[in-house]
Protein backbone atom coordinates (compact mmCIF):
# COMPACT_ATOMS: atom_id res chain seq x y z
CA UNK A 1 64.22 -30.63 1.27
CA UNK A 2 65.77 -28.92 4.29
CA UNK A 3 67.57 -25.57 4.33
CA UNK A 4 70.05 -25.30 7.25
CA UNK A 5 70.49 -21.56 6.58
CA UNK A 6 66.75 -20.99 7.02
CA UNK A 7 66.65 -23.08 10.20
CA UNK A 8 69.57 -21.05 11.59
CA UNK A 9 67.72 -17.81 10.80
CA UNK A 10 64.59 -19.18 12.51
CA UNK A 11 66.61 -19.94 15.65
CA UNK A 12 68.07 -16.41 15.58
CA UNK A 13 64.66 -14.76 15.12
CA UNK A 14 62.72 -16.87 17.61
CA UNK A 15 65.26 -17.21 20.40
CA UNK A 16 63.93 -19.14 23.39
CA UNK A 17 60.59 -19.84 21.63
CA UNK A 18 62.30 -21.66 18.76
CA UNK A 19 61.02 -25.20 18.05
CA UNK A 20 63.38 -27.15 15.73
CA UNK A 21 61.99 -29.13 12.82
CA UNK A 22 62.18 -32.82 13.81
CA UNK A 23 63.61 -35.58 11.62
CA UNK A 24 61.76 -36.37 8.40
CA UNK A 25 60.14 -39.51 9.81
CA UNK A 26 59.04 -37.86 13.05
CA UNK A 27 57.72 -34.80 11.18
CA UNK A 28 55.70 -36.97 8.78
CA UNK A 29 54.19 -38.96 11.65
CA UNK A 30 53.21 -35.77 13.52
CA UNK A 31 51.81 -34.17 10.34
CA UNK A 32 49.66 -37.20 9.45
CA UNK A 33 48.27 -37.11 12.98
CA UNK A 34 47.49 -33.37 12.76
CA UNK A 35 45.78 -33.78 9.36
CA UNK A 36 43.64 -36.61 10.82
CA UNK A 37 45.02 -39.10 8.29
CA UNK A 38 45.93 -41.49 11.12
CA UNK A 39 43.95 -42.23 14.30
CA UNK A 40 41.01 -40.31 12.86
CA UNK A 41 38.50 -42.48 14.72
CA UNK A 42 40.10 -41.67 18.08
CA UNK A 43 39.20 -38.44 19.87
CA UNK A 44 42.34 -36.63 20.97
CA UNK A 45 41.53 -33.48 22.93
CA UNK A 46 44.69 -31.65 21.90
CA UNK A 47 43.81 -32.13 18.23
CA UNK A 48 40.03 -32.53 18.08
CA UNK A 49 38.74 -30.02 20.64
CA UNK A 50 36.27 -27.44 19.32
CA UNK A 51 38.65 -24.64 20.26
CA UNK A 52 41.07 -25.85 17.57
CA UNK A 53 38.98 -25.64 14.43
CA UNK A 54 41.23 -24.84 11.48
CA UNK A 55 39.86 -22.34 8.97
CA UNK A 56 42.98 -22.44 6.80
CA UNK A 57 45.78 -24.76 5.69
CA UNK A 58 48.08 -23.39 8.40
CA UNK A 59 48.60 -25.93 11.19
CA UNK A 60 50.33 -26.24 14.52
CA UNK A 61 52.09 -29.63 14.65
CA UNK A 62 52.87 -31.18 18.01
CA UNK A 63 56.50 -32.40 18.33
CA UNK A 64 58.55 -33.63 21.34
CA UNK A 65 60.25 -30.19 21.44
CA UNK A 66 56.95 -28.27 21.41
CA UNK A 67 54.34 -26.90 19.00
CA UNK A 68 55.85 -26.33 15.54
CA UNK A 69 54.06 -23.37 13.92
CA UNK A 70 53.32 -22.38 11.20
CA UNK A 71 53.18 -25.55 9.11
CA UNK A 72 51.51 -25.00 5.75
CA UNK A 73 49.97 -28.30 4.60
CA UNK A 74 47.07 -29.60 2.54
CA UNK A 75 45.92 -32.97 1.22
CA UNK A 76 45.07 -33.18 -2.50
CA UNK A 77 44.43 -36.22 -4.71
CA UNK A 78 46.23 -38.68 -2.45
CA UNK A 79 49.31 -36.51 -1.93
CA UNK A 80 50.29 -34.21 0.93
CA UNK A 81 51.94 -30.89 0.09
CA UNK A 82 53.67 -29.28 3.07
CA UNK A 83 56.31 -26.74 4.00
CA UNK A 84 57.47 -24.90 7.13
CA UNK A 85 57.69 -21.15 6.36
CA UNK A 86 60.11 -18.86 8.18
CA UNK A 87 58.59 -16.28 10.54
CA UNK A 88 60.88 -13.27 10.54
CA UNK A 89 60.09 -12.16 14.06
CA UNK A 90 58.95 -13.36 17.44
CA UNK A 91 56.45 -16.22 17.75
CA UNK A 92 55.04 -15.13 21.11
CA UNK A 93 52.39 -13.86 20.74
CA UNK A 94 51.69 -15.48 17.39
CA UNK A 95 51.63 -12.85 14.61
CA UNK A 96 48.57 -12.54 12.32
CA UNK A 97 48.81 -14.84 9.28
CA UNK A 98 48.63 -11.91 6.85
CA UNK A 99 51.85 -10.47 8.27
CA UNK A 100 53.90 -13.66 7.63
CA UNK A 101 55.25 -13.20 4.10
CA UNK A 102 56.73 -16.71 4.13
CA UNK A 103 53.20 -18.19 4.10
CA UNK A 104 52.28 -16.67 0.72
CA UNK A 105 55.69 -17.61 -0.71
CA UNK A 106 55.35 -21.18 0.59
CA UNK A 107 51.80 -21.51 -0.72
CA UNK A 108 52.87 -20.29 -4.18
CA UNK A 109 55.70 -22.85 -4.21
CA UNK A 110 53.43 -25.71 -3.09
CA UNK A 111 50.82 -24.81 -5.71
CA UNK A 112 53.57 -24.75 -8.34
CA UNK A 113 54.69 -28.23 -7.26
CA UNK A 114 51.07 -29.44 -7.31
CA UNK A 115 50.59 -28.03 -10.83
CA UNK A 116 53.73 -29.91 -11.92
CA UNK A 117 52.92 -33.22 -10.23
CA UNK A 118 49.11 -33.58 -10.37
CA UNK A 119 48.63 -34.21 -14.15
CA UNK A 120 50.58 -37.48 -13.72
CA UNK A 121 48.89 -38.78 -10.56
CA UNK A 122 46.96 -41.50 -12.47
CA UNK A 123 50.14 -42.88 -14.05
CA UNK A 124 52.25 -44.29 -11.21
CA UNK A 125 55.48 -44.62 -13.19
CA UNK A 126 55.24 -41.07 -14.52
CA UNK A 127 54.37 -39.76 -11.06
CA UNK A 128 57.44 -41.43 -9.52
CA UNK A 129 59.65 -39.97 -12.27
CA UNK A 130 58.33 -36.47 -11.67
CA UNK A 131 58.72 -36.71 -7.90
CA UNK A 132 62.25 -37.97 -8.49
CA UNK A 133 63.03 -34.80 -10.46
CA UNK A 134 61.62 -32.49 -7.79
CA UNK A 135 64.90 -32.23 -5.87
CA UNK A 136 66.73 -30.95 -8.97
CA UNK A 137 63.88 -28.56 -9.77
CA UNK A 138 63.84 -27.16 -6.23
CA UNK A 139 67.52 -26.25 -6.57
CA UNK A 140 66.42 -23.83 -9.30
CA UNK A 141 63.08 -22.80 -7.88
CA UNK A 142 64.22 -22.32 -4.29
CA UNK A 143 68.04 -22.51 -4.13
CA UNK A 144 68.60 -21.06 -0.62
CA UNK A 145 65.15 -21.38 0.89
CA UNK A 146 63.51 -18.34 -0.75
CA UNK A 147 61.27 -19.16 -3.76
CA UNK A 148 62.58 -17.44 -6.90
CA UNK A 149 60.34 -19.16 -9.45
CA UNK A 150 57.18 -20.96 -8.42
CA UNK A 151 56.29 -22.09 -11.97
CA UNK A 152 57.90 -25.52 -11.56
CA UNK A 153 56.73 -26.74 -14.98
CA UNK A 154 58.83 -24.06 -16.72
CA UNK A 155 62.07 -25.32 -15.13
CA UNK A 156 64.54 -27.83 -16.55
CA UNK A 157 64.69 -31.32 -15.07
CA UNK A 158 68.41 -32.09 -15.21
CA UNK A 159 71.56 -30.49 -13.82
CA UNK A 160 73.08 -30.30 -17.31
CA UNK A 161 70.35 -27.91 -18.47
CA UNK A 162 70.59 -25.54 -15.51
CA UNK A 163 71.78 -22.16 -16.75
CA UNK A 164 74.19 -20.06 -14.76
CA UNK A 165 72.77 -17.17 -12.80
CA UNK A 166 72.61 -14.04 -14.97
CA UNK A 167 75.73 -11.89 -14.93
CA UNK A 168 73.60 -8.74 -15.28
CA UNK A 169 73.00 -7.57 -11.72
CA UNK A 170 69.91 -5.60 -12.86
CA UNK A 171 68.06 -8.71 -14.06
CA UNK A 172 65.39 -9.60 -11.46
CA UNK A 173 65.11 -13.15 -10.19
CA UNK A 174 61.71 -13.68 -11.80
CA UNK A 175 63.12 -13.23 -15.34
CA UNK A 176 64.49 -16.75 -15.79
CA UNK A 177 65.61 -16.20 -19.40
CA UNK A 178 66.04 -13.45 -21.97
CA UNK A 179 64.06 -13.10 -25.20
CA UNK A 180 65.51 -12.52 -28.66
CA UNK A 181 63.27 -11.26 -31.42
CA UNK A 182 60.62 -8.69 -32.26
CA UNK A 183 59.04 -7.22 -29.11
CA UNK A 184 55.41 -8.09 -28.55
CA UNK A 185 52.95 -7.85 -25.67
CA UNK A 186 49.72 -9.83 -25.30
CA UNK A 187 47.17 -8.74 -22.70
CA UNK A 188 43.85 -10.44 -21.94
CA UNK A 189 41.29 -9.21 -19.39
CA UNK A 190 39.12 -12.09 -18.18
CA UNK A 191 36.11 -11.26 -16.03
CA UNK A 192 33.99 -13.95 -14.38
CA UNK A 193 30.54 -13.22 -13.05
CA UNK A 194 28.94 -15.26 -10.25
CA UNK A 195 25.23 -14.91 -9.60
CA UNK A 196 22.43 -16.17 -7.36
CA UNK A 197 18.91 -15.17 -8.42
CA UNK A 198 15.81 -16.13 -6.45
CA UNK A 199 12.92 -14.01 -7.84
CA UNK A 200 11.45 -13.73 -4.33
CA UNK A 201 10.42 -10.60 -2.43
CA UNK A 202 12.14 -11.41 0.85
CA UNK A 203 15.38 -12.73 -0.67
CA UNK A 204 18.01 -10.47 -2.23
CA UNK A 205 19.64 -11.52 -5.49
CA UNK A 206 23.45 -11.38 -5.40
CA UNK A 207 26.12 -11.14 -8.07
CA UNK A 208 29.88 -10.62 -8.04
CA UNK A 209 32.49 -9.86 -10.69
CA UNK A 210 36.09 -11.10 -10.53
CA UNK A 211 38.67 -9.88 -13.03
CA UNK A 212 42.18 -11.02 -13.95
CA UNK A 213 44.64 -9.30 -16.30
CA UNK A 214 46.86 -11.93 -17.94
CA UNK A 215 50.04 -10.86 -19.76
CA UNK A 216 52.75 -12.38 -21.93
CA UNK A 217 55.62 -10.00 -22.70
CA UNK A 218 58.25 -11.09 -25.23
CA UNK A 219 60.78 -8.26 -24.87
CA UNK A 220 64.55 -8.18 -25.20
CA UNK A 221 66.74 -7.07 -22.32
CA UNK A 222 67.52 -8.23 -18.82
CA UNK A 223 65.11 -5.83 -17.09
CA UNK A 224 62.72 -4.19 -19.58
CA UNK A 225 60.32 -1.61 -18.17
CA UNK A 226 56.67 -1.79 -19.21
CA UNK A 227 53.77 0.40 -18.10
CA UNK A 228 50.24 -0.81 -18.75
CA UNK A 229 47.05 1.12 -18.00
CA UNK A 230 43.54 -0.18 -17.36
CA UNK A 231 40.77 2.28 -18.19
CA UNK A 232 37.06 2.45 -17.41
CA UNK A 233 34.21 4.19 -19.26
CA UNK A 234 32.73 7.34 -17.73
CA UNK A 235 30.51 6.62 -14.70
CA UNK A 236 31.58 2.96 -14.62
CA UNK A 237 31.90 1.32 -11.17
CA UNK A 238 35.50 1.44 -9.86
CA UNK A 239 37.78 -1.56 -9.59
CA UNK A 240 38.20 -2.82 -6.02
CA UNK A 241 40.20 -5.35 -4.00
CA UNK A 242 43.10 -4.98 -6.42
CA UNK A 243 45.96 -7.44 -5.91
CA UNK A 244 49.10 -6.96 -8.04
CA UNK A 245 51.88 -9.32 -9.15
CA UNK A 246 55.20 -8.96 -7.35
CA UNK A 247 56.88 -7.75 -10.57
CA UNK A 248 54.94 -4.44 -10.35
CA UNK A 249 57.52 -1.84 -9.30
CA UNK A 250 55.19 0.85 -7.94
CA UNK A 251 51.48 1.52 -7.60
CA UNK A 252 49.23 4.35 -6.45
CA UNK A 253 48.27 3.57 -2.81
CA UNK A 254 44.75 4.92 -3.43
CA UNK A 255 44.26 2.11 -5.93
CA UNK A 256 44.87 -0.57 -3.31
CA UNK A 257 42.76 1.01 -0.55
CA UNK A 258 39.46 0.63 -2.46
CA UNK A 259 37.71 -2.45 -1.08
CA UNK A 260 34.34 -4.06 -1.71
CA UNK A 261 33.83 -4.40 2.06
CA UNK A 262 33.15 -0.66 2.26
CA UNK A 263 30.23 1.16 0.63
CA UNK A 264 31.09 3.13 -2.48
CA UNK A 265 31.61 6.84 -2.03
CA UNK A 266 32.67 9.81 -4.16
CA UNK A 267 36.31 9.71 -3.03
CA UNK A 268 36.89 6.21 -4.38
CA UNK A 269 39.71 5.79 -6.92
CA UNK A 270 38.31 5.13 -10.41
CA UNK A 271 41.40 5.13 -12.61
CA UNK A 272 43.19 5.10 -14.86
CA UNK A 273 44.95 2.20 -13.18
CA UNK A 274 48.66 2.31 -14.06
CA UNK A 275 50.96 -0.66 -13.53
CA UNK A 276 54.70 -0.19 -14.17
CA UNK A 277 56.45 -3.56 -14.09
CA UNK A 278 59.41 -5.68 -15.18
CA UNK A 279 57.69 -8.71 -16.74
CA UNK A 280 58.63 -12.35 -16.08
CA UNK A 281 59.65 -14.47 -19.07
CA UNK A 282 56.46 -16.56 -19.03
CA UNK A 283 52.76 -15.75 -18.94
CA UNK A 284 51.61 -14.23 -15.66
CA UNK A 285 48.62 -12.54 -14.03
CA UNK A 286 49.44 -8.84 -13.67
CA UNK A 287 46.58 -8.18 -11.26
CA UNK A 288 43.24 -9.37 -9.91
CA UNK A 289 40.25 -7.20 -9.00
CA UNK A 290 36.56 -7.19 -8.12
CA UNK A 291 33.81 -4.67 -8.85
CA UNK A 292 30.27 -3.91 -7.72
CA UNK A 293 28.38 -3.71 -11.00
CA UNK A 294 24.77 -2.48 -10.80
CA UNK A 295 23.05 -5.35 -12.65
CA UNK A 296 23.77 -8.95 -13.64
CA UNK A 297 24.12 -9.54 -17.42
CA UNK A 298 21.16 -11.94 -17.67
CA UNK A 299 18.07 -11.71 -15.45
CA UNK A 300 16.13 -14.92 -15.03
CA UNK A 301 13.04 -16.46 -13.51
CA UNK A 302 12.58 -20.21 -12.96
CA UNK A 303 9.36 -21.86 -11.79
CA UNK A 304 8.99 -25.58 -11.15
CA UNK A 305 5.66 -26.90 -9.90
CA UNK A 306 4.82 -30.54 -9.22
CA UNK A 307 1.38 -31.69 -10.39
CA UNK A 308 0.78 -35.34 -9.65
CA UNK A 309 3.27 -37.50 -11.55
CA UNK A 310 4.35 -34.57 -13.73
CA UNK A 311 6.22 -31.34 -13.17
CA UNK A 312 5.69 -28.11 -15.04
CA UNK A 313 8.62 -25.82 -15.69
CA UNK A 314 8.83 -22.23 -16.88
CA UNK A 315 12.08 -20.39 -17.56
CA UNK A 316 12.29 -16.74 -18.63
CA UNK A 317 15.61 -15.07 -19.42
CA UNK A 318 16.29 -11.45 -20.32
CA UNK A 319 19.58 -10.00 -21.52
CA UNK A 320 20.20 -6.55 -20.05
CA UNK A 321 20.28 -3.85 -22.73
CA UNK A 322 23.76 -2.70 -21.67
CA UNK A 323 25.28 -6.12 -22.44
CA UNK A 324 26.88 -6.89 -25.80
CA UNK A 325 24.54 -9.26 -27.65
CA UNK A 326 27.24 -11.41 -29.21
CA UNK A 327 28.09 -14.71 -27.48
CA UNK A 328 30.59 -17.40 -28.28
CA UNK A 329 28.11 -19.70 -26.57
CA UNK A 330 25.10 -19.35 -24.28
CA UNK A 331 23.09 -22.17 -22.79
CA UNK A 332 20.91 -22.93 -19.79
CA UNK A 333 21.15 -26.35 -18.12
CA UNK A 334 18.18 -27.65 -16.14
CA UNK A 335 19.05 -30.70 -13.99
CA UNK A 336 16.49 -32.94 -12.30
CA UNK A 337 17.84 -34.45 -9.09
CA UNK A 338 16.55 -37.44 -7.09
CA UNK A 339 14.21 -38.48 -9.89
CA UNK A 340 14.24 -41.17 -12.54
CA UNK A 341 15.06 -40.68 -16.22
CA UNK A 342 12.88 -38.32 -18.21
CA UNK A 343 10.25 -40.56 -19.81
CA UNK A 344 8.13 -37.92 -21.48
CA UNK A 345 8.85 -34.31 -22.42
CA UNK A 346 6.59 -31.73 -23.98
CA UNK A 347 8.00 -28.25 -24.40
CA UNK A 348 7.89 -24.97 -26.25
CA UNK A 349 10.83 -22.58 -26.65
CA UNK A 350 10.53 -19.07 -28.03
CA UNK A 351 14.14 -19.13 -29.19
CA UNK A 352 17.03 -21.58 -29.47
CA UNK A 353 16.99 -25.36 -29.20
CA UNK A 354 16.29 -27.79 -26.34
CA UNK A 355 18.30 -31.02 -26.05
CA UNK A 356 17.99 -33.97 -23.67
CA UNK A 357 21.18 -35.42 -22.19
CA UNK A 358 22.12 -39.05 -22.84
CA UNK A 359 21.38 -39.95 -19.20
CA UNK A 360 17.93 -38.33 -19.61
CA UNK A 361 18.32 -36.32 -16.42
CA UNK A 362 19.33 -32.94 -17.82
CA UNK A 363 17.73 -30.48 -20.24
CA UNK A 364 20.18 -28.32 -22.18
CA UNK A 365 18.65 -25.18 -23.68
CA UNK A 366 21.06 -23.93 -26.34
CA UNK A 367 20.29 -20.23 -26.83
CA UNK A 368 23.19 -19.76 -29.25
CA UNK A 369 25.25 -16.72 -30.12
CA UNK A 370 22.56 -14.01 -29.93
CA UNK A 371 19.38 -13.16 -28.07
CA UNK A 372 16.45 -12.04 -30.29
CA UNK A 373 15.71 -8.32 -30.79
CA UNK A 374 13.38 -8.34 -27.76
CA UNK A 375 16.37 -9.60 -25.67
CA UNK A 376 13.94 -12.05 -24.00
CA UNK A 377 13.60 -15.82 -24.37
CA UNK A 378 11.28 -18.30 -22.67
CA UNK A 379 10.83 -22.02 -22.20
CA UNK A 380 7.75 -23.86 -20.95
CA UNK A 381 7.37 -27.60 -20.62
CA UNK A 382 5.89 -30.61 -18.91
CA UNK A 383 8.14 -33.44 -17.76
CA UNK A 384 7.37 -36.93 -16.42
CA UNK A 385 9.87 -39.46 -15.11
CA UNK A 386 10.53 -43.18 -15.06
CA UNK A 387 11.99 -45.31 -12.26
CA UNK A 388 15.17 -43.92 -10.71
CA UNK A 389 18.43 -45.85 -11.10
CA UNK A 390 21.91 -45.52 -9.59
CA UNK A 391 23.22 -43.60 -12.59
CA UNK A 392 20.81 -40.70 -12.14
CA UNK A 393 21.98 -37.60 -10.23
CA UNK A 394 21.14 -37.17 -6.56
CA UNK A 395 21.57 -34.12 -4.38
CA UNK A 396 20.99 -33.72 -0.65
CA UNK A 397 20.40 -29.98 -1.04
CA UNK A 398 18.09 -29.94 -4.05
CA UNK A 399 15.22 -32.07 -2.74
CA UNK A 400 11.56 -31.74 -3.64
CA UNK A 401 10.95 -28.63 -5.70
CA UNK A 402 14.18 -26.95 -4.63
CA UNK A 403 15.96 -26.79 -8.00
CA UNK A 404 17.88 -24.44 -10.22
CA UNK A 405 18.82 -23.46 -13.75
CA UNK A 406 22.53 -22.90 -14.35
CA UNK A 407 23.71 -20.57 -17.11
CA UNK A 408 26.89 -21.00 -19.14
CA UNK A 409 28.07 -18.27 -21.47
CA UNK A 410 31.09 -16.42 -22.83
CA UNK A 411 31.02 -12.97 -24.43
CA UNK A 412 34.25 -12.16 -26.32
CA UNK A 413 35.58 -8.59 -26.57
CA UNK A 414 33.45 -7.44 -23.61
CA UNK A 415 33.78 -6.89 -19.87
CA UNK A 416 30.95 -6.28 -17.42
CA UNK A 417 32.86 -3.45 -15.73
CA UNK A 418 33.78 -1.91 -19.09
CA UNK A 419 37.45 -2.31 -18.17
CA UNK A 420 39.80 -2.25 -21.18
CA UNK A 421 43.46 -1.81 -22.10
CA UNK A 422 44.23 1.22 -24.24
CA UNK A 423 46.89 -0.11 -26.62
CA UNK A 424 48.19 3.41 -27.24
CA UNK A 425 48.89 3.84 -23.51
CA UNK A 426 51.14 0.79 -23.22
CA UNK A 427 54.66 2.11 -22.71
CA UNK A 428 57.67 -0.12 -23.40
CA UNK A 429 61.09 1.40 -22.93
CA UNK A 430 62.99 -0.72 -25.47
CA UNK A 431 64.20 -0.06 -29.03
CA UNK A 432 61.89 -0.99 -31.89
CA UNK A 433 58.14 -0.70 -32.25
CA UNK A 434 56.46 -3.48 -30.25
CA UNK A 435 53.37 -5.33 -31.40
CA UNK A 436 50.61 -4.99 -28.78
CA UNK A 437 47.58 -7.29 -28.73
CA UNK A 438 44.77 -6.67 -26.24
CA UNK A 439 41.64 -8.78 -25.76
CA UNK A 440 38.93 -9.19 -23.14
CA UNK A 441 36.13 -11.59 -22.28
CA UNK A 442 33.24 -12.17 -19.88
CA UNK A 443 32.62 -15.73 -18.65
CA UNK A 444 29.87 -17.09 -16.40
CA UNK A 445 30.90 -18.84 -13.19
CA UNK A 446 28.37 -20.45 -10.82
CA UNK A 447 25.49 -18.54 -12.40
CA UNK A 448 22.35 -19.94 -10.72
CA UNK A 449 18.66 -19.13 -11.03
CA UNK A 450 16.70 -20.87 -8.26
CA UNK A 451 13.12 -22.09 -8.45
CA UNK A 452 11.01 -19.25 -7.06
CA UNK A 453 8.25 -21.70 -6.06
CA UNK A 454 10.43 -23.41 -3.46
CA UNK A 455 12.83 -22.29 -0.71
CA UNK A 456 16.41 -21.88 -1.89
CA UNK A 457 19.05 -23.62 0.26
CA UNK A 458 21.16 -20.48 0.80
CA UNK A 459 19.53 -17.06 1.00
CA UNK A 460 20.59 -13.51 1.78
CA UNK A 461 17.68 -11.83 3.49
CA UNK A 462 17.65 -8.06 3.97
CA UNK A 463 18.25 -6.77 7.48
CA UNK A 464 14.92 -5.63 8.91
CA UNK A 465 14.53 -3.67 12.13
């Protein structure tokens, strides 16, 4: 879809440096060339030189009229998603990517289109039907070239169903419909913890926490005002790298300055974190954040030693005493790469149950919903293997004794930072008493414990003078 009004604005902004968007066929040909989807075996200096290594999805596409920049494009599951965002300013010199607001808007729109299209990519007829509807959907999502609603799946597919623009001038563009009924607000804080543990003196263990506050506000009115506060326990680490949804109307600047790239100091903002906003009609993520928590929730040690035709394994796990000992699930998976199927297994677990996968290449240690009173569990075993076949997992990184244990767990009604929503501090300026539901959860994400008896493939060594 082309927007002549946007192209006219680009020409006005860019002046003599303006490069017009070529015809659809010429643009597609140039884009395929830039993405190395044609002539990939041929070295073209302009495209393949080492000085033009792309670290993002923002490209410069060569056209007969000059270099067209920025072109936002990526290749996913056999489809190319691309748009040309407007740069509201001069192109010479090129502005930093973070200052081009059209890039984030274009990316949000492309991701919305991908979310709408991708579930049907295996059914060709359904995929064609959805792509055929895209033009109608874009009239609603992006009527004049500025994305108003990037949740393409929430839009109607036919012209007959398109509602007129709201008469109420106070209704923001992101509220696509109005709600009728009893007011209610649902808030869920989801924290994910990533971890790399090595149990080696010269290698530093690392862990990171990422949080998201997801909301669904069913409230009457064209522009209802809601204020939600996130609170932390006393002496808890502050929230950092906070990114807020565009519906947030104002925010304390000190909240946004705190970043994990800087060491913590006494002047850092530690809440309460207030977010006044006018909510969209659908579910949305109010904000994202990180935090530097002092310890990972589960400390582990993994040792794998090869002795002749057998390997001996030892796994020790300890739940930190500050962590809520109530899991929805908790299990440790121990894969064996580049080996045959497990032919013989002798083991002893202090707690839980050990299962062997159907392919006989993975041990699944189901710890369950609680750690014992000691908060420590252990597994020891001896494993021997048969002849390797094509169906057994291989890995170019995990060769020899380089191996890992990966943890999977979810703790409901708990966050590692201690972050919570005080239901009594949720302010909604509408008639009636709203129903407020708040929940939180901690989920593992890429939680690895590497074999301490072998070198790990990626390490973070301390800086030594």
